[in-house]
């Protein structure tokens, strides 16, 4: 090797070393000490072993104001590239907190955008790992524009490729909005997200609150509904991302992986799980687990709006989305948060051709001024809109209650369900017996010698007539009344028949879902 | 292969239309189903998501999740309870909802009678 080659190679190697050195040994040690992996270690954990390929490792900030010329590092605080997840390509970015606190400047944003553009061209999922102090103040509005470039791409890519955000440290201010536009947000127990942090909250409102209480994983998974999945640490969290991607296609032009499991039909257990007395509660997740492929149910937003359960599962190896009323919480009634949660899940599944299974046991929309003033009309409307708009195969099973507007909202025949099954204990009616008799039997009860007896007589008549699935079946709103033991085989058969379903919406720019 | 009938300036043509891929091969409408079906490789263990703790008002305060009527009162102030033990049954939304103790401890400030009505968010009892 001549001297010129050697010098050139040395120069490259020292540049490579500088990239890998990231923020330096001390900061890396600090990152590890706080229980976190480094940006590159996270990429290794996310992708199949040894498949991560880094891109644009040399991109560096062009800013030299406020001493940035001395502080800047190659890579500019983010690692980007691609690798394989379950053998399929995906692109990702991973902010490096050891370099300038992972702060986002013009060059970092450009680097992230390049990886996003590749994901769109290659039609692969994009995963964004966030661990950043926020905008790089030294770079001024170029930094803000960097965020805008990312938000814009997130929006254009929405519904084309699955986009997943992983929050593994601070994510504050404008940085929150890229994750919010993407499909799913994962958080670790030590991550935080807020538009304004505790210091600003205190100075403006006087409220004293810790960052965990303001925007920690527990708050966002159970109260705000911002986060979909929470894990205790980096490794378990990135495994969760891998697990989710196992249910999804690469893009809206691809089909989900079929992962044949051992199909076990546990439908015989269903009549033990669900009490025939519709006043008694049960955990609907036991119903889901008895219907879908063993161990395949992967719940989304399990701690938020627990009155409705949503998640992915497999039926004969094929991905499906499951939406189920949860009798254990708020009697399974629909309210604002449950409507939002289910609608967004339905629309995600529809974007990516994942068929929908709806398990219905719903008493009503929750009454009260809190709900009305909170806008249950526009929130509940999302559910009707999302179901009506979805063109994927849609199968419903009415297990017990299906009352009033809530029955119609839960994938009813009228809003486009392909196949509706009901169990023989199903109660499909405009309202419950007690309320109905008070209205339609008011005069008869008042005129009776023994009003209580008349009321009981009318109630028995109403219940006998309406507390069953047969009027709905006679009128075609239920396709078949099935035995609990037939549940899995009937549902699997329906989805098989629906594989070639071809329903399209009229040509339009996009609909106007009530937001 | 799809058949189309096209009318141009009054003349009607029948056409067979076939979508051609980049390599010149006919694209089957179901071509995207050609995704191979490998088992999801699991080089890394896939742990189940960890349930985050549900938000409670204070440590052991229990509020009515929705408006309804108290059907049964199974415990009284001063009783000791285990987490998950049923304290009240709230009849609401066509359901007898079991209201359980969120933590181990002693029941405090439980003053509801059977037949009392509560609004959503009303304090039912504390466990301390």
XYZ file of C-alpha atoms in Angstrom:
643
model
C 0.000 0.000 0.000
C 1.453 3.352 -0.945
C 1.567 6.283 1.424
C -1.366 8.101 -0.186
C -3.704 5.094 0.252
C -2.571 4.694 3.841
C -3.206 8.346 4.691
C -6.611 8.252 3.066
C -7.579 5.101 4.922
C -6.290 6.475 8.208
C -8.322 9.582 7.694
C -11.497 7.593 7.052
C -10.842 5.385 10.039
C -10.351 8.301 12.356
C -13.557 9.853 11.046
C -15.379 6.579 11.643
C -13.982 6.403 15.149
C -15.191 9.919 15.816
C -18.698 8.890 14.767
C -18.700 5.830 16.992
C -17.247 7.794 19.904
C -20.500 9.777 19.849
C -20.649 12.099 22.858
C -17.610 10.507 24.496
C -17.006 7.724 27.008
C -18.163 9.776 29.963
C -21.569 10.583 28.509
C -22.042 7.037 27.259
C -21.290 5.773 30.777
C -23.864 8.221 32.109
C -26.448 6.988 29.607
C -25.785 3.396 30.700
C -25.857 4.345 34.368
C -29.359 5.746 33.938
C -30.468 2.349 32.651
C -30.554 3.369 28.993
C -28.891 1.989 25.894
C -27.025 4.237 23.467
C -28.574 5.220 20.143
C -26.606 2.539 18.250
C -27.249 -0.160 20.830
C -30.955 0.565 20.439
C -30.683 0.040 16.677
C -28.965 -3.315 17.283
C -31.744 -4.307 19.681
C -34.494 -3.178 17.295
C -33.316 -5.053 14.217
C -32.644 -8.752 13.618
C -29.169 -9.510 14.959
C -26.371 -8.014 12.893
C -28.611 -6.537 10.190
C -28.450 -2.812 11.033
C -26.825 -0.682 8.314
C -26.051 2.944 9.181
C -26.547 5.720 6.631
C -25.123 9.253 6.458
C -22.875 8.752 9.476
C -20.837 11.830 8.539
C -23.632 14.377 8.379
C -22.629 17.309 10.577
C -24.179 20.598 11.526
C -23.164 23.638 9.479
C -23.910 25.991 12.325
C -21.026 27.856 13.970
C -22.893 30.372 16.119
C -22.651 30.406 19.917
C -19.626 28.103 19.928
C -21.330 25.371 17.886
C -18.194 25.142 15.720
C -16.400 23.628 18.723
C -19.280 21.545 20.052
C -20.589 19.859 16.923
C -20.014 16.158 16.310
C -20.207 13.963 13.213
C -23.614 12.315 12.987
C -25.227 15.383 14.553
C -26.875 13.537 17.415
C -28.874 10.979 15.512
C -28.195 7.525 14.082
C -30.202 6.575 10.999
C -30.339 3.584 8.699
C -32.123 0.354 7.986
C -32.148 -3.264 8.965
C -34.423 -6.267 9.049
C -37.251 -7.075 11.447
C -38.598 -10.624 11.144
C -36.640 -10.736 7.888
C -38.341 -7.655 6.378
C -36.666 -4.290 5.796
C -37.477 -1.277 7.952
C -35.888 2.168 8.265
C -35.288 3.898 11.567
C -33.772 6.903 13.295
C -32.418 6.941 16.829
C -31.550 10.172 18.602
C -28.258 10.154 20.495
C -28.654 11.837 23.851
C -24.876 11.747 24.403
C -24.356 14.204 21.524
C -25.618 17.646 22.488
C -28.482 16.072 24.434
C -29.845 14.673 21.164
C -31.012 18.194 20.318
C -32.499 18.558 16.874
C -30.895 20.955 14.427
C -31.061 21.416 10.676
C -28.597 18.602 9.874
C -30.162 16.121 12.292
C -33.587 16.797 10.803
C -32.231 16.387 7.275
C -30.712 13.062 8.248
C -33.999 11.822 9.722
C -35.900 13.040 6.656
C -33.542 11.177 4.328
C -34.291 7.927 6.166
C -38.041 8.660 6.103
C -37.915 9.327 2.373
C -36.176 5.989 1.832
C -38.827 4.210 3.908
C -41.517 5.767 1.712
C -39.752 4.839 -1.539
C -39.010 1.315 -0.350
C -42.502 1.047 1.205
C -41.237 -0.129 4.565
C -42.153 0.763 8.145
C -40.355 3.693 9.771
C -39.397 3.644 13.433
C -38.333 6.834 15.188
C -36.530 6.489 18.533
C -36.745 9.731 20.508
C -34.299 10.746 23.228
C -33.715 14.456 22.857
C -33.701 17.664 24.823
C -35.654 19.352 22.022
C -34.831 22.022 19.471
C -31.177 23.075 19.185
C -31.452 26.672 20.285
C -28.140 27.689 18.662
C -29.624 26.883 15.264
C -32.694 29.064 15.734
C -35.604 28.696 13.362
C -33.664 26.293 11.121
C -34.151 23.828 13.934
C -37.893 24.494 14.063
C -38.134 24.088 10.311
C -36.411 20.733 10.776
C -39.331 19.628 12.937
C -41.768 20.880 10.330
C -40.004 18.832 7.645
C -40.487 15.730 9.808
C -44.156 16.464 10.643
C -44.874 16.976 6.965
C -43.336 13.626 6.039
C -45.141 11.887 8.922
C -48.420 13.197 7.570
C -47.775 12.312 3.937
C -46.611 8.814 4.944
C -49.659 8.257 7.174
C -51.670 5.339 5.845
C -48.910 4.401 3.388
C -46.315 2.873 5.703
C -46.643 1.993 9.389
C -44.884 4.656 11.489
C -43.885 3.896 15.049
C -42.453 6.323 17.602
C -40.466 5.115 20.570
C -39.916 7.554 23.425
C -36.897 6.592 25.529
C -36.030 9.834 27.257
C -37.245 13.401 27.130
C -39.543 14.421 24.282
C -40.666 17.978 24.852
C -42.383 20.786 23.034
C -42.698 20.518 19.276
C -40.855 17.191 19.382
C -44.065 15.591 20.697
C -45.953 16.199 17.502
C -44.038 13.844 15.252
C -44.855 10.909 17.552
C -48.434 12.156 17.841
C -48.904 12.055 14.058
C -47.434 8.543 13.761
C -49.477 5.387 14.261
C -48.160 4.111 17.585
C -46.240 5.557 20.511
C -44.137 3.318 22.742
C -42.734 4.709 25.996
C -40.312 3.380 28.549
C -40.958 3.948 32.240
C -38.379 6.754 32.322
C -39.594 8.616 29.230
C -41.530 11.881 29.340
C -43.594 13.764 26.819
C -45.061 17.207 27.276
C -45.667 20.320 25.247
C -44.472 22.526 28.110
C -42.290 21.162 30.900
C -42.657 21.512 34.671
C -40.576 24.723 34.826
C -42.765 26.562 32.323
C -45.933 25.163 33.899
C -44.795 26.527 37.251
C -43.869 29.969 35.933
C -47.105 30.390 34.005
C -49.708 28.717 36.208
C -47.981 28.328 39.559
C -48.718 24.596 39.468
C -45.897 22.504 40.917
C -45.697 19.086 39.286
C -42.957 16.541 38.609
C -42.102 15.649 35.026
C -43.336 12.079 35.620
C -46.697 13.311 36.929
C -46.958 15.793 34.072
C -46.009 13.551 31.159
C -44.625 10.227 32.302
C -45.439 6.850 30.802
C -48.125 6.089 33.387
C -49.965 9.357 32.691
C -49.851 8.934 28.922
C -50.838 5.271 28.916
C -53.748 5.546 31.355
C -54.987 9.146 31.499
C -54.191 11.074 28.309
C -54.233 8.123 25.904
C -51.212 9.570 24.071
C -49.079 6.425 24.475
C -50.125 2.991 23.235
C -47.513 0.770 24.859
C -45.388 1.099 27.985
C -42.382 -1.042 28.884
C -40.004 -0.940 31.830
C -36.769 -0.564 29.839
C -35.176 -0.133 26.413
C -34.773 -3.814 25.545
C -38.311 -4.881 26.426
C -39.661 -1.801 24.651
C -37.821 -2.461 21.387
C -38.940 -6.095 21.566
C -42.472 -4.749 21.840
C -41.953 -2.774 18.616
C -40.752 -5.952 16.898
C -43.760 -7.829 18.229
C -46.188 -5.193 16.900
C -44.545 -5.135 13.456
C -45.101 -8.905 13.276
C -48.826 -8.175 12.851
C -48.454 -5.445 10.240
C -47.793 -5.322 6.519
C -44.803 -3.389 5.165
C -47.115 -0.827 3.578
C -50.645 -0.303 2.310
C -49.652 -2.243 -0.831
C -48.478 -5.297 1.087
C -50.219 -7.981 3.105
C -49.451 -8.871 6.706
C -47.329 -11.904 7.433
C -49.247 -15.102 7.882
C -47.817 -16.806 10.913
C -49.393 -20.219 11.268
C -49.686 -21.144 14.908
C -51.403 -24.155 16.358
C -55.075 -23.451 15.794
C -56.842 -24.452 18.978
C -60.594 -24.038 19.168
C -61.438 -23.021 22.708
C -64.959 -21.895 21.814
C -66.464 -24.533 24.089
C -65.196 -22.501 27.054
C -67.096 -19.373 25.987
C -70.388 -20.297 27.658
C -68.466 -20.611 30.949
C -66.621 -17.314 30.486
C -69.658 -15.182 29.640
C -72.515 -15.302 32.187
C -75.938 -15.598 30.565
C -77.198 -13.115 33.174
C -76.348 -9.896 31.397
C -76.038 -8.040 34.704
C -72.927 -10.054 35.566
C -69.509 -8.898 34.408
C -66.613 -10.907 32.935
C -63.264 -10.113 31.330
C -63.760 -9.894 27.576
C -60.045 -10.573 27.059
C -60.789 -14.175 28.059
C -63.322 -14.295 25.233
C -60.798 -12.909 22.736
C -58.140 -15.380 23.849
C -60.581 -18.275 23.419
C -61.411 -17.274 19.854
C -58.080 -16.223 18.297
C -54.939 -18.329 17.755
C -53.493 -19.289 21.125
C -51.333 -16.558 22.641
C -51.669 -14.261 19.637
C -53.670 -11.408 21.193
C -51.535 -8.248 21.491
C -53.475 -5.529 23.273
C -53.139 -1.863 22.291
C -53.679 0.903 24.881
C -54.583 -1.595 27.572
C -54.646 0.962 30.410
C -56.604 3.703 28.624
C -60.415 3.705 28.224
C -60.553 0.188 29.562
C -64.270 -0.034 28.796
C -63.230 -0.980 25.275
C -60.477 -3.470 24.427
C -58.595 -3.209 21.124
C -55.630 -5.121 19.790
C -54.115 -7.331 17.151
C -54.453 -11.090 16.990
C -54.170 -13.926 14.527
C -56.901 -16.193 13.266
C -55.541 -19.190 11.360
C -52.276 -17.269 11.168
C -53.776 -14.149 9.583
C -53.594 -10.761 11.314
C -56.892 -9.312 12.474
C -57.827 -6.298 14.575
C -60.153 -6.966 17.507
C -62.496 -4.398 19.082
C -64.483 -5.566 22.121
C -66.675 -3.926 24.763
C -65.246 -4.666 28.210
C -68.036 -5.423 30.687
C -65.543 -5.211 33.564
C -65.140 -1.434 33.208
C -68.022 1.021 33.175
C -70.214 -1.933 32.236
C -68.673 -1.763 28.764
C -70.507 1.466 27.963
C -69.181 3.765 25.271
C -67.906 7.209 26.174
C -65.553 9.843 24.788
C -62.235 8.093 25.358
C -63.448 4.655 24.276
C -64.847 6.172 21.076
C -61.532 7.873 20.288
C -59.490 4.792 21.114
C -61.547 2.404 19.015
C -61.961 4.791 16.068
C -58.253 5.359 15.674
C -57.577 1.627 15.883
C -60.245 0.841 13.282
C -58.838 3.445 10.903
C -55.307 2.100 11.329
C -56.485 -1.426 10.490
C -58.395 -0.138 7.479
C -55.306 1.736 6.198
C -53.312 -1.473 6.230
C -55.918 -4.021 5.138
C -56.230 -5.737 8.490
C -59.714 -7.297 8.857
C -61.816 -6.328 11.868
C -63.512 -8.555 14.414
C -65.959 -6.770 16.730
C -67.245 -8.412 19.912
C -70.351 -6.597 21.110
C -71.705 -6.387 24.646
C -72.671 -2.762 25.003
C -75.369 -1.278 27.263
C -75.367 2.272 25.866
C -73.447 5.481 25.472
C -72.701 6.734 28.983
C -75.258 9.403 29.987
C -74.485 12.628 31.844
C -73.511 16.270 31.482
C -69.817 15.403 31.723
C -70.093 13.364 28.537
C -72.424 15.743 26.722
C -70.325 18.793 27.559
C -67.161 16.920 26.660
C -68.583 16.406 23.193
C -69.674 12.767 23.165
C -71.707 13.593 20.059
C -68.648 14.408 17.987
C -66.448 11.765 19.651
C -69.026 8.991 19.370
C -69.553 10.009 15.748
C -65.961 9.010 15.029
C -66.804 5.414 15.814
C -69.734 5.355 13.401
C -67.618 7.108 10.792
C -64.630 4.803 11.205
C -66.705 1.627 10.942
C -68.753 2.909 8.013
C -65.673 4.072 6.122
C -63.621 0.900 6.674
C -63.639 -1.296 3.573
C -61.733 -4.219 5.116
C -63.644 -7.408 5.994
C -65.759 -6.663 9.069
C -67.296 -9.415 11.209
C -69.311 -8.814 14.379
C -70.412 -11.122 17.147
C -73.167 -9.815 19.405
C -72.492 -11.677 22.623
C -75.051 -10.166 24.994
C -76.230 -6.570 25.061
C -76.609 -4.446 21.972
C -78.719 -1.425 22.824
C -79.693 1.736 21.063
C -77.170 3.963 19.341
C -74.310 2.033 20.896
C -75.496 -1.132 19.116
C -75.500 0.742 15.824
C -72.043 2.194 16.552
C -70.480 -1.218 17.202
C -70.140 -2.422 13.602
C -73.808 -3.041 12.957
C -75.166 -4.373 9.681
C -76.438 -0.940 8.705
C -73.007 0.678 8.986
C -71.446 -1.899 6.714
C -70.672 -5.035 8.706
C -70.212 -7.945 6.301
C -71.313 -10.708 8.641
C -73.053 -10.287 12.004
C -73.359 -13.256 14.323
C -75.224 -13.359 17.622
C -75.316 -15.781 20.495
C -78.744 -17.004 21.642
C -78.414 -14.932 24.857
C -78.032 -11.698 22.851
C -80.358 -8.792 23.685
C -80.736 -6.527 20.685
C -83.125 -3.678 21.358
C -83.613 0.038 21.141
C -83.403 0.337 24.930
C -83.547 -1.687 28.156
C -86.882 -3.082 29.365
C -87.257 -0.912 32.437
C -86.800 2.362 30.567
C -88.866 1.236 27.611
C -91.849 0.176 29.752
C -91.781 3.534 31.576
C -92.292 5.250 28.240
C -94.482 2.961 26.146
C -96.545 1.644 29.090
C -96.885 4.929 30.987
C -100.627 5.329 30.505
C -101.437 1.642 31.053
C -99.449 1.586 34.299
C -101.083 4.776 35.602
C -104.564 3.488 34.786
C -104.032 0.054 36.351
C -105.448 -0.870 39.751
C -102.116 -2.370 40.685
C -99.497 -0.284 38.857
C -96.591 -2.434 40.072
C -98.200 -5.600 38.755
C -99.027 -3.939 35.438
C -95.487 -2.706 35.166
C -94.108 -6.208 35.852
C -96.494 -7.657 33.267
C -95.444 -5.156 30.591
C -91.780 -5.653 31.442
C -92.124 -9.424 31.058
C -93.835 -8.899 27.718
C -91.131 -6.483 26.511
C -88.321 -8.723 27.687
C -89.863 -11.780 26.089
C -90.298 -9.963 22.813
C -87.055 -8.014 22.580
C -84.431 -9.558 24.889
C -83.244 -11.997 22.235
C -81.501 -11.966 18.872
C -84.404 -13.306 16.837
C -86.141 -10.121 15.690
C -82.764 -8.870 14.459
C -82.239 -12.194 12.699
C -85.745 -12.123 11.194
C -85.121 -8.632 9.850
C -81.670 -9.500 8.482
C -79.614 -7.387 10.897
C -78.080 -10.591 12.247
C -76.931 -13.108 9.653
C -76.919 -16.121 11.935
C -77.564 -16.966 15.559
C -74.754 -19.302 16.568
C -73.838 -21.463 19.539
C -70.882 -20.336 21.641
C -69.058 -23.551 20.724
C -69.338 -22.652 17.033
C -67.834 -19.182 17.496
C -64.257 -19.599 16.293
C -65.095 -21.819 13.355
C -67.885 -19.522 12.169
C -65.744 -16.381 12.466
C -62.762 -18.006 10.742
C -65.028 -19.227 7.962
C -66.486 -15.738 7.489
C -63.054 -14.117 7.209
C -61.984 -16.775 4.726
C -65.029 -16.068 2.565
C -64.335 -12.318 2.838
C -60.733 -12.530 1.576
C -61.790 -11.385 -1.887
C -64.027 -8.592 -0.600
C -63.876 -5.650 -2.987
C -65.655 -2.587 -1.684
C -64.373 0.852 -2.616
C -65.324 4.335 -1.538
C -66.343 6.991 -4.041
C -63.391 8.945 -5.415
C -62.630 11.855 -3.081
C -59.695 13.760 -1.687
C -60.476 12.476 1.768
C -63.524 12.353 3.976
C -64.138 14.773 6.810
C -64.133 12.639 9.939
C -65.547 14.543 12.947
C -62.425 15.339 14.999
C -57.501 -9.513 -17.233
C -60.469 -7.129 -17.178
C -62.912 -6.359 -19.958
C -63.796 -2.728 -20.701
C -66.217 -1.203 -23.147
C -65.098 2.227 -24.322
C -67.074 4.635 -26.502
C -65.061 7.211 -28.488
C -66.968 9.728 -30.621
C -69.936 7.367 -30.844
C -67.912 4.284 -31.784
C -67.850 1.518 -29.189
C -64.773 -0.617 -28.639
C -64.463 -3.676 -26.433
C -61.072 -3.979 -24.821
C -59.299 -6.561 -22.725
C -57.054 -4.764 -20.247
C -54.135 -6.479 -18.597
C -51.873 -4.786 -16.046
C -48.216 -5.298 -16.944
C -45.477 -5.304 -14.283
C -41.999 -3.811 -14.696
C -40.610 -7.106 -16.023
C -43.379 -7.417 -18.603
C -45.182 -10.183 -16.722
C -48.890 -9.901 -16.162
C -49.599 -8.659 -12.670
C -52.179 -10.795 -10.956
C -54.665 -8.791 -8.931
C -53.806 -11.009 -5.977
C -50.039 -10.661 -6.484
C -49.559 -8.890 -3.190
C -50.639 -12.033 -1.418
C -47.318 -13.478 -2.565
C -45.711 -12.315 0.645
C -43.855 -15.339 1.921
C -45.186 -16.767 5.104
C -42.187 -17.394 7.294
C -42.800 -17.829 10.952
C -42.046 -14.523 12.610
C -38.412 -14.975 13.460
C -37.899 -14.546 17.131
C -34.191 -14.023 17.655
C -35.195 -11.931 20.610
C -37.670 -12.910 23.264
C -40.982 -11.098 22.997
C -42.173 -10.193 26.471
C -45.763 -9.221 27.062
C -46.384 -5.529 27.574
C -46.343 -4.463 31.166
C -49.606 -3.051 32.397
C -49.223 0.489 33.599
C -50.850 1.267 36.879
C -54.369 2.607 36.524
C -54.777 6.154 37.736
C -56.467 6.393 41.126
C -57.468 9.454 43.070
C -54.994 9.339 45.946
C -53.614 5.981 46.986
C -56.737 4.123 48.009
C -59.658 6.379 47.110
C -62.344 4.798 44.969
C -64.741 6.949 42.973
C -67.866 5.936 41.081
C -66.814 5.085 37.521
C -70.259 6.138 36.301
C -73.628 7.255 37.657
C -75.768 4.520 39.214
C -77.445 3.009 42.269
C -75.759 1.159 45.121
C -77.215 -2.357 44.987
C -75.230 -3.964 47.797
C -72.825 -2.793 50.476
C -70.644 -5.764 51.407
C -68.158 -4.047 53.733
C -68.333 -1.344 56.373
C -66.023 1.399 57.596
C -63.301 -0.203 59.700
C -63.322 -3.556 57.864
C -59.976 -4.720 56.590
C -59.844 -5.669 52.921
C -57.408 -7.140 50.427
C -56.753 -5.539 47.051
C -59.350 -6.808 44.582
C -61.922 -7.683 47.242
C -65.474 -6.572 46.394
C -66.690 -3.722 48.627
C -69.824 -2.505 46.828
C -72.019 -3.468 43.956
C -73.020 -0.500 41.822
C -75.947 -1.075 39.534
C -75.337 1.075 36.493
C -75.605 0.782 32.737
C -77.655 -2.431 32.912
C -74.944 -4.130 34.934
C -74.158 -5.075 38.512
C -70.655 -3.619 38.690
C -68.338 -4.938 41.373
C -66.421 -2.104 43.007
C -63.249 -3.517 44.531
C -60.583 -2.333 46.953
C -57.583 -0.985 45.007
C -55.067 -1.784 47.752
C -54.828 -3.821 50.964
C -55.963 -1.858 54.027
C -58.869 -0.670 56.119
C -62.068 0.825 54.727
C -62.651 4.449 55.609
C -65.437 6.921 54.910
C -67.894 4.417 53.501
C -71.277 5.968 54.219
C -73.431 4.681 51.373
C -76.602 2.674 51.845
C -78.198 0.189 49.540
C -80.399 2.193 47.220
C -78.236 5.359 47.348
C -77.636 6.981 44.012
C -74.196 8.256 43.069
C -72.900 10.435 40.255
C -69.874 9.548 38.169
C -66.749 10.685 40.030
C -68.368 10.678 43.520
C -66.120 9.315 46.260
C -67.395 5.870 47.304
C -64.835 4.991 49.997
C -61.158 5.140 50.930
C -58.848 2.262 51.741
C -55.972 3.225 54.018
